[in-house]
Amino acid sequence: GAGVSQSPRYKVAKRGQDVALRCDPISGHVSLFWYQQALGQGPEFLTYFQNEAQLDKSGLPSDRFFAERPEGSVSTLKIQRTQQEDSAVYLCASSPGTRWFFGPGTRLTVL
Amino acid sequence: GESVGLHLPTLSVQEGDNSIINCAYSNSASDYFIWYKQESGKGPQFIIDIRSNMDKRQGQRVTVLLNKTVKHLSLQIAATQPGDSAVYFCAENRNKAAGNKLTFGGGTRVLVKP
């Protein structure tokens, strides 16, 4: 595809469930980022990969959040034992180096 | 803490008028700034960027101004159109020592009245 894609677009989870969010970056982009966007706010950085290496995970809010990019392409953000405060849009972005391209996001609602 | 922020949460503008969106930043070490447009249900879309060695940059109908003295960034949209209705974010890329991430402000919603 021409851009960053994310799936699912919408996810409803019961509190305590585990969820996995997928990001397909633009082919060839070395860098991949995950952001969390609460309603009415700007995106907040979660974590950053360069190829398969996770270089910065300082934004992950708790040890319930885990991200991986095992082959340096597709990335998965996993949230264990979801809580209501995890409800947000999760954005993925990829970059060839100097510009960031964002996907449409996954809207997670935790009931 | 250091952050990128915006003065006005909502801006209503008449179609055809010019829009000005403002943003303040606090980290003098920031060297790259980007304006994004985000429509409902979509991810942020790149509009225009500027490096800290410049004070003005123009694109198609948009101009970004950077005032490093007062740490202020603005986006000017000429002849605002209904399709410009969206939330606009400024974002800051700090120096390499801080990694390669963007720090976003809180956003300004622009409503274009026909």
PDB file of N, CA, C and O in Angstrom, chain B residues 43-102:
ATOM      1  N   GLY B  43      -5.229   9.832  10.871  1.00  0.00           N
ATOM      2  CA  GLY B  43      -3.987  10.163  11.531  1.00  0.00           C
ATOM      3  C   GLY B  43      -3.511  11.552  11.136  1.00  0.00           C
ATOM      4  O   GLY B  43      -4.014  12.143  10.177  1.00  0.00           O
ATOM      5  N   PRO B  44      -2.564  12.118  11.880  1.00  0.00           N
ATOM      6  CA  PRO B  44      -2.016  13.422  11.528  1.00  0.00           C
ATOM      7  C   PRO B  44      -1.395  13.415  10.131  1.00  0.00           C
ATOM      8  O   PRO B  44      -0.711  12.470   9.757  1.00  0.00           O
ATOM      9  N   GLN B  45      -1.663  14.481   9.406  1.00  0.00           N
ATOM     10  CA  GLN B  45      -1.155  14.621   8.040  1.00  0.00           C
ATOM     11  C   GLN B  45      -0.183  15.799   7.994  1.00  0.00           C
ATOM     12  O   GLN B  45      -0.507  16.899   8.430  1.00  0.00           O
ATOM     13  N   PHE B  46       0.986  15.578   7.453  1.00  0.00           N
ATOM     14  CA  PHE B  46       2.018  16.617   7.352  1.00  0.00           C
ATOM     15  C   PHE B  46       1.512  17.806   6.530  1.00  0.00           C
ATOM     16  O   PHE B  46       0.907  17.643   5.464  1.00  0.00           O
ATOM     17  N   ILE B  47       1.760  19.020   7.058  1.00  0.00           N
ATOM     18  CA  ILE B  47       1.417  20.231   6.313  1.00  0.00           C
ATOM     19  C   ILE B  47       2.692  20.933   5.851  1.00  0.00           C
ATOM     20  O   ILE B  47       2.903  21.153   4.662  1.00  0.00           O
ATOM     21  N   ILE B  48       3.522  21.294   6.806  1.00  0.00           N
ATOM     22  CA  ILE B  48       4.726  22.059   6.500  1.00  0.00           C
ATOM     23  C   ILE B  48       5.686  21.952   7.673  1.00  0.00           C
ATOM     24  O   ILE B  48       5.256  21.716   8.807  1.00  0.00           O
ATOM     25  N   ASP B  49       6.958  22.079   7.390  1.00  0.00           N
ATOM     26  CA  ASP B  49       7.955  22.006   8.446  1.00  0.00           C
ATOM     27  C   ASP B  49       8.919  23.182   8.346  1.00  0.00           C
ATOM     28  O   ASP B  49       8.960  23.902   7.341  1.00  0.00           O
ATOM     29  N   ILE B  50       9.696  23.368   9.404  1.00  0.00           N
ATOM     30  CA  ILE B  50      10.693  24.432   9.409  1.00  0.00           C
ATOM     31  C   ILE B  50      11.830  24.052  10.353  1.00  0.00           C
ATOM     32  O   ILE B  50      11.580  23.480  11.424  1.00  0.00           O
ATOM     33  N   ARG B  51      13.036  24.346   9.959  1.00  0.00           N
ATOM     34  CA  ARG B  51      14.194  24.093  10.822  1.00  0.00           C
ATOM     35  C   ARG B  51      14.544  25.357  11.589  1.00  0.00           C
ATOM     36  O   ARG B  51      14.178  26.454  11.181  1.00  0.00           O
ATOM     37  N   SER B  52      15.287  25.170  12.642  1.00  0.00           N
ATOM     38  CA  SER B  52      15.548  26.293  13.540  1.00  0.00           C
ATOM     39  C   SER B  52      16.478  27.341  12.941  1.00  0.00           C
ATOM     40  O   SER B  52      16.609  28.434  13.494  1.00  0.00           O
ATOM     41  N   ASN B  53      17.111  27.031  11.808  1.00  0.00           N
ATOM     42  CA  ASN B  53      17.978  28.028  11.171  1.00  0.00           C
ATOM     43  C   ASN B  53      17.204  28.929  10.196  1.00  0.00           C
ATOM     44  O   ASN B  53      17.787  29.722   9.482  1.00  0.00           O
ATOM     45  N   MET B  54      15.876  28.758  10.188  1.00  0.00           N
ATOM     46  CA  MET B  54      15.010  29.569   9.337  1.00  0.00           C
ATOM     47  C   MET B  54      13.993  30.279  10.219  1.00  0.00           C
ATOM     48  O   MET B  54      13.703  29.841  11.328  1.00  0.00           O
ATOM     49  N   ASP B  55      13.415  31.385   9.701  1.00  0.00           N
ATOM     50  CA  ASP B  55      12.341  32.035  10.445  1.00  0.00           C
ATOM     51  C   ASP B  55      11.029  32.057   9.674  1.00  0.00           C
ATOM     52  O   ASP B  55       9.985  32.436  10.223  1.00  0.00           O
ATOM     53  N   LYS B  56      11.061  31.621   8.435  1.00  0.00           N
ATOM     54  CA  LYS B  56       9.835  31.606   7.635  1.00  0.00           C
ATOM     55  C   LYS B  56       9.971  30.559   6.542  1.00  0.00           C
ATOM     56  O   LYS B  56      11.046  30.401   5.937  1.00  0.00           O
ATOM     57  N   ARG B  57       8.852  29.903   6.276  1.00  0.00           N
ATOM     58  CA  ARG B  57       8.827  28.957   5.165  1.00  0.00           C
ATOM     59  C   ARG B  57       7.422  28.953   4.586  1.00  0.00           C
ATOM     60  O   ARG B  57       6.442  28.931   5.331  1.00  0.00           O
ATOM     61  N   GLN B  58       7.336  28.935   3.275  1.00  0.00           N
ATOM     62  CA  GLN B  58       6.035  28.998   2.623  1.00  0.00           C
ATOM     63  C   GLN B  58       5.769  27.745   1.830  1.00  0.00           C
ATOM     64  O   GLN B  58       6.661  27.169   1.196  1.00  0.00           O
ATOM     65  N   GLY B  59       4.478  27.336   1.860  1.00  0.00           N
ATOM     66  CA  GLY B  59       4.031  26.236   1.030  1.00  0.00           C
ATOM     67  C   GLY B  59       2.839  26.710   0.217  1.00  0.00           C
ATOM     68  O   GLY B  59       2.636  27.914   0.031  1.00  0.00           O
ATOM     69  N   GLN B  60       2.046  25.764  -0.198  1.00  0.00           N
ATOM     70  CA  GLN B  60       0.860  26.126  -0.961  1.00  0.00           C
ATOM     71  C   GLN B  60      -0.228  26.578   0.008  1.00  0.00           C
ATOM     72  O   GLN B  60      -0.745  25.794   0.780  1.00  0.00           O
ATOM     73  N   ARG B  61      -0.546  27.838   0.015  1.00  0.00           N
ATOM     74  CA  ARG B  61      -1.544  28.481   0.881  1.00  0.00           C
ATOM     75  C   ARG B  61      -1.160  28.487   2.360  1.00  0.00           C
ATOM     76  O   ARG B  61      -1.916  28.947   3.202  1.00  0.00           O
ATOM     77  N   VAL B  62      -0.029  27.915   2.720  1.00  0.00           N
ATOM     78  CA  VAL B  62       0.373  27.904   4.127  1.00  0.00           C
ATOM     79  C   VAL B  62       1.753  28.530   4.291  1.00  0.00           C
ATOM     80  O   VAL B  62       2.611  28.406   3.416  1.00  0.00           O
ATOM     81  N   THR B  63       1.914  29.183   5.443  1.00  0.00           N
ATOM     82  CA  THR B  63       3.197  29.779   5.801  1.00  0.00           C
ATOM     83  C   THR B  63       3.460  29.463   7.267  1.00  0.00           C
ATOM     84  O   THR B  63       2.547  29.601   8.100  1.00  0.00           O
ATOM     85  N   VAL B  64       4.657  29.041   7.580  1.00  0.00           N
ATOM     86  CA  VAL B  64       5.038  28.822   8.975  1.00  0.00           C
ATOM     87  C   VAL B  64       6.078  29.876   9.347  1.00  0.00           C
ATOM     88  O   VAL B  64       7.005  30.148   8.584  1.00  0.00           O
ATOM     89  N   LEU B  65       5.871  30.478  10.508  1.00  0.00           N
ATOM     90  CA  LEU B  65       6.793  31.467  11.037  1.00  0.00           C
ATOM     91  C   LEU B  65       7.373  30.962  12.344  1.00  0.00           C
ATOM     92  O   LEU B  65       6.646  30.405  13.172  1.00  0.00           O
ATOM     93  N   LEU B  66       8.666  31.147  12.504  1.00  0.00           N
ATOM     94  CA  LEU B  66       9.352  30.703  13.719  1.00  0.00           C
ATOM     95  C   LEU B  66      10.059  31.895  14.350  1.00  0.00           C
ATOM     96  O   LEU B  66      10.882  32.546  13.705  1.00  0.00           O
ATOM     97  N   ASN B  67       9.735  32.174  15.594  1.00  0.00           N
ATOM     98  CA  ASN B  67      10.392  33.237  16.345  1.00  0.00           C
ATOM     99  C   ASN B  67      11.129  32.591  17.511  1.00  0.00           C
ATOM    100  O   ASN B  67      10.532  32.263  18.546  1.00  0.00           O
ATOM    101  N   LYS B  68      12.420  32.394  17.341  1.00  0.00           N
ATOM    102  CA  LYS B  68      13.196  31.692  18.357  1.00  0.00           C
ATOM    103  C   LYS B  68      13.413  32.543  19.601  1.00  0.00           C
ATOM    104  O   LYS B  68      13.633  32.013  20.684  1.00  0.00           O
ATOM    105  N   THR B  69      13.343  33.856  19.448  1.00  0.00           N
ATOM    106  CA  THR B  69      13.551  34.741  20.588  1.00  0.00           C
ATOM    107  C   THR B  69      12.498  34.515  21.663  1.00  0.00           C
ATOM    108  O   THR B  69      12.807  34.474  22.859  1.00  0.00           O
ATOM    109  N   VAL B  70      11.259  34.364  21.231  1.00  0.00           N
ATOM    110  CA  VAL B  70      10.172  34.155  22.181  1.00  0.00           C
ATOM    111  C   VAL B  70       9.638  32.727  22.130  1.00  0.00           C
ATOM    112  O   VAL B  70       8.611  32.419  22.728  1.00  0.00           O
ATOM    113  N   LYS B  71      10.318  31.861  21.412  1.00  0.00           N
ATOM    114  CA  LYS B  71       9.945  30.445  21.301  1.00  0.00           C
ATOM    115  C   LYS B  71       8.494  30.305  20.854  1.00  0.00           C
ATOM    116  O   LYS B  71       7.651  29.690  21.529  1.00  0.00           O
ATOM    117  N   HIS B  72       8.210  30.875  19.705  1.00  0.00           N
ATOM    118  CA  HIS B  72       6.845  30.908  19.194  1.00  0.00           C
ATOM    119  C   HIS B  72       6.823  30.445  17.740  1.00  0.00           C
ATOM    120  O   HIS B  72       7.692  30.795  16.939  1.00  0.00           O
ATOM    121  N   LEU B  73       5.802  29.684  17.431  1.00  0.00           N
ATOM    122  CA  LEU B  73       5.617  29.119  16.095  1.00  0.00           C
ATOM    123  C   LEU B  73       4.189  29.439  15.661  1.00  0.00           C
ATOM    124  O   LEU B  73       3.263  29.371  16.480  1.00  0.00           O
ATOM    125  N   SER B  74       4.002  29.789  14.405  1.00  0.00           N
ATOM    126  CA  SER B  74       2.648  30.018  13.926  1.00  0.00           C
ATOM    127  C   SER B  74       2.459  29.423  12.539  1.00  0.00           C
ATOM    128  O   SER B  74       3.421  29.245  11.780  1.00  0.00           O
ATOM    129  N   LEU B  75       1.204  29.088  12.262  1.00  0.00           N
ATOM    130  CA  LEU B  75       0.814  28.578  10.954  1.00  0.00           C
ATOM    131  C   LEU B  75      -0.225  29.516  10.388  1.00  0.00           C
ATOM    132  O   LEU B  75      -1.237  29.786  11.040  1.00  0.00           O
ATOM    133  N   GLN B  76       0.025  30.018   9.213  1.00  0.00           N
ATOM    134  CA  GLN B  76      -0.930  30.886   8.544  1.00  0.00           C
ATOM    135  C   GLN B  76      -1.499  30.149   7.348  1.00  0.00           C
ATOM    136  O   GLN B  76      -0.756  29.608   6.541  1.00  0.00           O
ATOM    137  N   ILE B  77      -2.825  30.118   7.264  1.00  0.00           N
ATOM    138  CA  ILE B  77      -3.511  29.506   6.137  1.00  0.00           C
ATOM    139  C   ILE B  77      -4.208  30.617   5.372  1.00  0.00           C
ATOM    140  O   ILE B  77      -5.042  31.335   5.929  1.00  0.00           O
ATOM    141  N   ALA B  78      -3.867  30.774   4.114  1.00  0.00           N
ATOM    142  CA  ALA B  78      -4.464  31.822   3.294  1.00  0.00           C
ATOM    143  C   ALA B  78      -5.768  31.320   2.676  1.00  0.00           C
ATOM    144  O   ALA B  78      -5.891  30.148   2.306  1.00  0.00           O
ATOM    145  N   ALA B  79      -6.747  32.238   2.580  1.00  0.00           N
ATOM    146  CA  ALA B  79      -8.013  31.929   1.907  1.00  0.00           C
ATOM    147  C   ALA B  79      -8.570  30.598   2.399  1.00  0.00           C
ATOM    148  O   ALA B  79      -8.737  29.651   1.622  1.00  0.00           O
ATOM    149  N   THR B  80      -8.864  30.534   3.692  1.00  0.00           N
ATOM    150  CA  THR B  80      -9.306  29.290   4.317  1.00  0.00           C
ATOM    151  C   THR B  80     -10.535  28.722   3.623  1.00  0.00           C
ATOM    152  O   THR B  80     -11.478  29.433   3.294  1.00  0.00           O
ATOM    153  N   GLN B  81     -10.502  27.411   3.418  1.00  0.00           N
ATOM    154  CA  GLN B  81     -11.560  26.695   2.715  1.00  0.00           C
ATOM    155  C   GLN B  81     -12.247  25.710   3.656  1.00  0.00           C
ATOM    156  O   GLN B  81     -11.670  25.318   4.678  1.00  0.00           O
ATOM    157  N   PRO B  82     -13.461  25.284   3.333  1.00  0.00           N
ATOM    158  CA  PRO B  82     -14.145  24.307   4.195  1.00  0.00           C
ATOM    159  C   PRO B  82     -13.312  23.052   4.462  1.00  0.00           C
ATOM    160  O   PRO B  82     -13.368  22.491   5.550  1.00  0.00           O
ATOM    161  N   GLY B  83     -12.531  22.639   3.488  1.00  0.00           N
ATOM    162  CA  GLY B  83     -11.684  21.463   3.659  1.00  0.00           C
ATOM    163  C   GLY B  83     -10.545  21.662   4.645  1.00  0.00           C
ATOM    164  O   GLY B  83      -9.876  20.703   5.022  1.00  0.00           O
ATOM    165  N   ASP B  84     -10.355  22.887   5.094  1.00  0.00           N
ATOM    166  CA  ASP B  84      -9.320  23.170   6.087  1.00  0.00           C
ATOM    167  C   ASP B  84      -9.819  22.924   7.509  1.00  0.00           C
ATOM    168  O   ASP B  84      -9.034  22.973   8.451  1.00  0.00           O
ATOM    169  N   SER B  85     -11.105  22.671   7.661  1.00  0.00           N
ATOM    170  CA  SER B  85     -11.659  22.386   8.982  1.00  0.00           C
ATOM    171  C   SER B  85     -11.043  21.097   9.517  1.00  0.00           C
ATOM    172  O   SER B  85     -11.156  20.039   8.893  1.00  0.00           O
ATOM    173  N   ALA B  86     -10.374  21.196  10.648  1.00  0.00           N
ATOM    174  CA  ALA B  86      -9.663  20.053  11.227  1.00  0.00           C
ATOM    175  C   ALA B  86      -9.028  20.518  12.533  1.00  0.00           C
ATOM    176  O   ALA B  86      -9.172  21.675  12.928  1.00  0.00           O
ATOM    177  N   VAL B  87      -8.311  19.614  13.184  1.00  0.00           N
ATOM    178  CA  VAL B  87      -7.487  19.982  14.332  1.00  0.00           C
ATOM    179  C   VAL B  87      -6.044  20.080  13.852  1.00  0.00           C
ATOM    180  O   VAL B  87      -5.563  19.208  13.117  1.00  0.00           O
ATOM    181  N   TYR B  88      -5.377  21.133  14.261  1.00  0.00           N
ATOM    182  CA  TYR B  88      -4.003  21.385  13.850  1.00  0.00           C
ATOM    183  C   TYR B  88      -3.078  21.255  15.056  1.00  0.00           C
ATOM    184  O   TYR B  88      -3.345  21.811  16.124  1.00  0.00           O
ATOM    185  N   PHE B  89      -1.999  20.526  14.851  1.00  0.00           N
ATOM    186  CA  PHE B  89      -1.001  20.320  15.906  1.00  0.00           C
ATOM    187  C   PHE B  89       0.352  20.831  15.450  1.00  0.00           C
ATOM    188  O   PHE B  89       0.750  20.603  14.300  1.00  0.00           O
ATOM    189  N   CYS B  90       1.056  21.487  16.358  1.00  0.00           N
ATOM    190  CA  CYS B  90       2.471  21.702  16.116  1.00  0.00           C
ATOM    191  C   CYS B  90       3.223  20.569  16.820  1.00  0.00           C
ATOM    192  O   CYS B  90       2.751  20.031  17.823  1.00  0.00           O
ATOM    193  N   ALA B  91       4.339  20.213  16.260  1.00  0.00           N
ATOM    194  CA  ALA B  91       5.160  19.155  16.845  1.00  0.00           C
ATOM    195  C   ALA B  91       6.614  19.575  16.780  1.00  0.00           C
ATOM    196  O   ALA B  91       7.036  20.311  15.889  1.00  0.00           O
ATOM    197  N   GLU B  92       7.343  19.089  17.731  1.00  0.00           N
ATOM    198  CA  GLU B  92       8.727  19.497  17.930  1.00  0.00           C
ATOM    199  C   GLU B  92       9.611  18.262  17.897  1.00  0.00           C
ATOM    200  O   GLU B  92       9.286  17.253  18.528  1.00  0.00           O
ATOM    201  N   ASN B  93      10.692  18.335  17.157  1.00  0.00           N
ATOM    202  CA  ASN B  93      11.694  17.273  17.184  1.00  0.00           C
ATOM    203  C   ASN B  93      12.905  17.847  17.882  1.00  0.00           C
ATOM    204  O   ASN B  93      13.512  18.794  17.384  1.00  0.00           O
ATOM    205  N   ARG B  94      13.224  17.285  19.002  1.00  0.00           N
ATOM    206  CA  ARG B  94      14.314  17.834  19.783  1.00  0.00           C
ATOM    207  C   ARG B  94      15.641  17.321  19.260  1.00  0.00           C
ATOM    208  O   ARG B  94      15.704  16.515  18.355  1.00  0.00           O
ATOM    209  N   ASN B  95      16.691  17.771  19.870  1.00  0.00           N
ATOM    210  CA  ASN B  95      18.019  17.427  19.347  1.00  0.00           C
ATOM    211  C   ASN B  95      18.268  15.925  19.465  1.00  0.00           C
ATOM    212  O   ASN B  95      17.558  15.203  20.145  1.00  0.00           O
ATOM    213  N   LYS B  96      19.293  15.472  18.776  1.00  0.00           N
ATOM    214  CA  LYS B  96      19.580  14.050  18.666  1.00  0.00           C
ATOM    215  C   LYS B  96      19.758  13.390  20.033  1.00  0.00           C
ATOM    216  O   LYS B  96      19.434  12.233  20.213  1.00  0.00           O
ATOM    217  N   ALA B  97      20.251  14.148  20.978  1.00  0.00           N
ATOM    218  CA  ALA B  97      20.480  13.573  22.304  1.00  0.00           C
ATOM    219  C   ALA B  97      19.184  13.125  22.945  1.00  0.00           C
ATOM    220  O   ALA B  97      19.173  12.260  23.814  1.00  0.00           O
ATOM    221  N   ALA B  98      18.074  13.725  22.498  1.00  0.00           N
ATOM    222  CA  ALA B  98      16.768  13.371  23.059  1.00  0.00           C
ATOM    223  C   ALA B  98      16.080  12.285  22.239  1.00  0.00           C
ATOM    224  O   ALA B  98      14.926  11.971  22.470  1.00  0.00           O
ATOM    225  N   GLY B  99      16.781  11.728  21.259  1.00  0.00           N
ATOM    226  CA  GLY B  99      16.174  10.677  20.454  1.00  0.00           C
ATOM    227  C   GLY B  99      15.522  11.226  19.207  1.00  0.00           C
ATOM    228  O   GLY B  99      15.704  12.379  18.832  1.00  0.00           O
ATOM    229  N   ASN B 100      14.720  10.401  18.559  1.00  0.00           N
ATOM    230  CA  ASN B 100      14.170  10.763  17.263  1.00  0.00           C
ATOM    231  C   ASN B 100      12.657  10.885  17.319  1.00  0.00           C
ATOM    232  O   ASN B 100      11.985  10.616  16.346  1.00  0.00           O
ATOM    233  N   LYS B 101      12.088  11.274  18.441  1.00  0.00           N
ATOM    234  CA  LYS B 101      10.644  11.302  18.580  1.00  0.00           C
ATOM    235  C   LYS B 101      10.115  12.721  18.417  1.00  0.00           C
ATOM    236  O   LYS B 101      10.833  13.704  18.563  1.00  0.00           O
ATOM    237  N   LEU B 102       8.843  12.810  18.097  1.00  0.00           N
ATOM    238  CA  LEU B 102       8.141  14.081  18.013  1.00  0.00           C
ATOM    239  C   LEU B 102       7.392  14.315  19.315  1.00  0.00           C
ATOM    240  O   LEU B 102       6.822  13.395  19.885  1.00  0.00           O
TER     241      LEU B 102
END
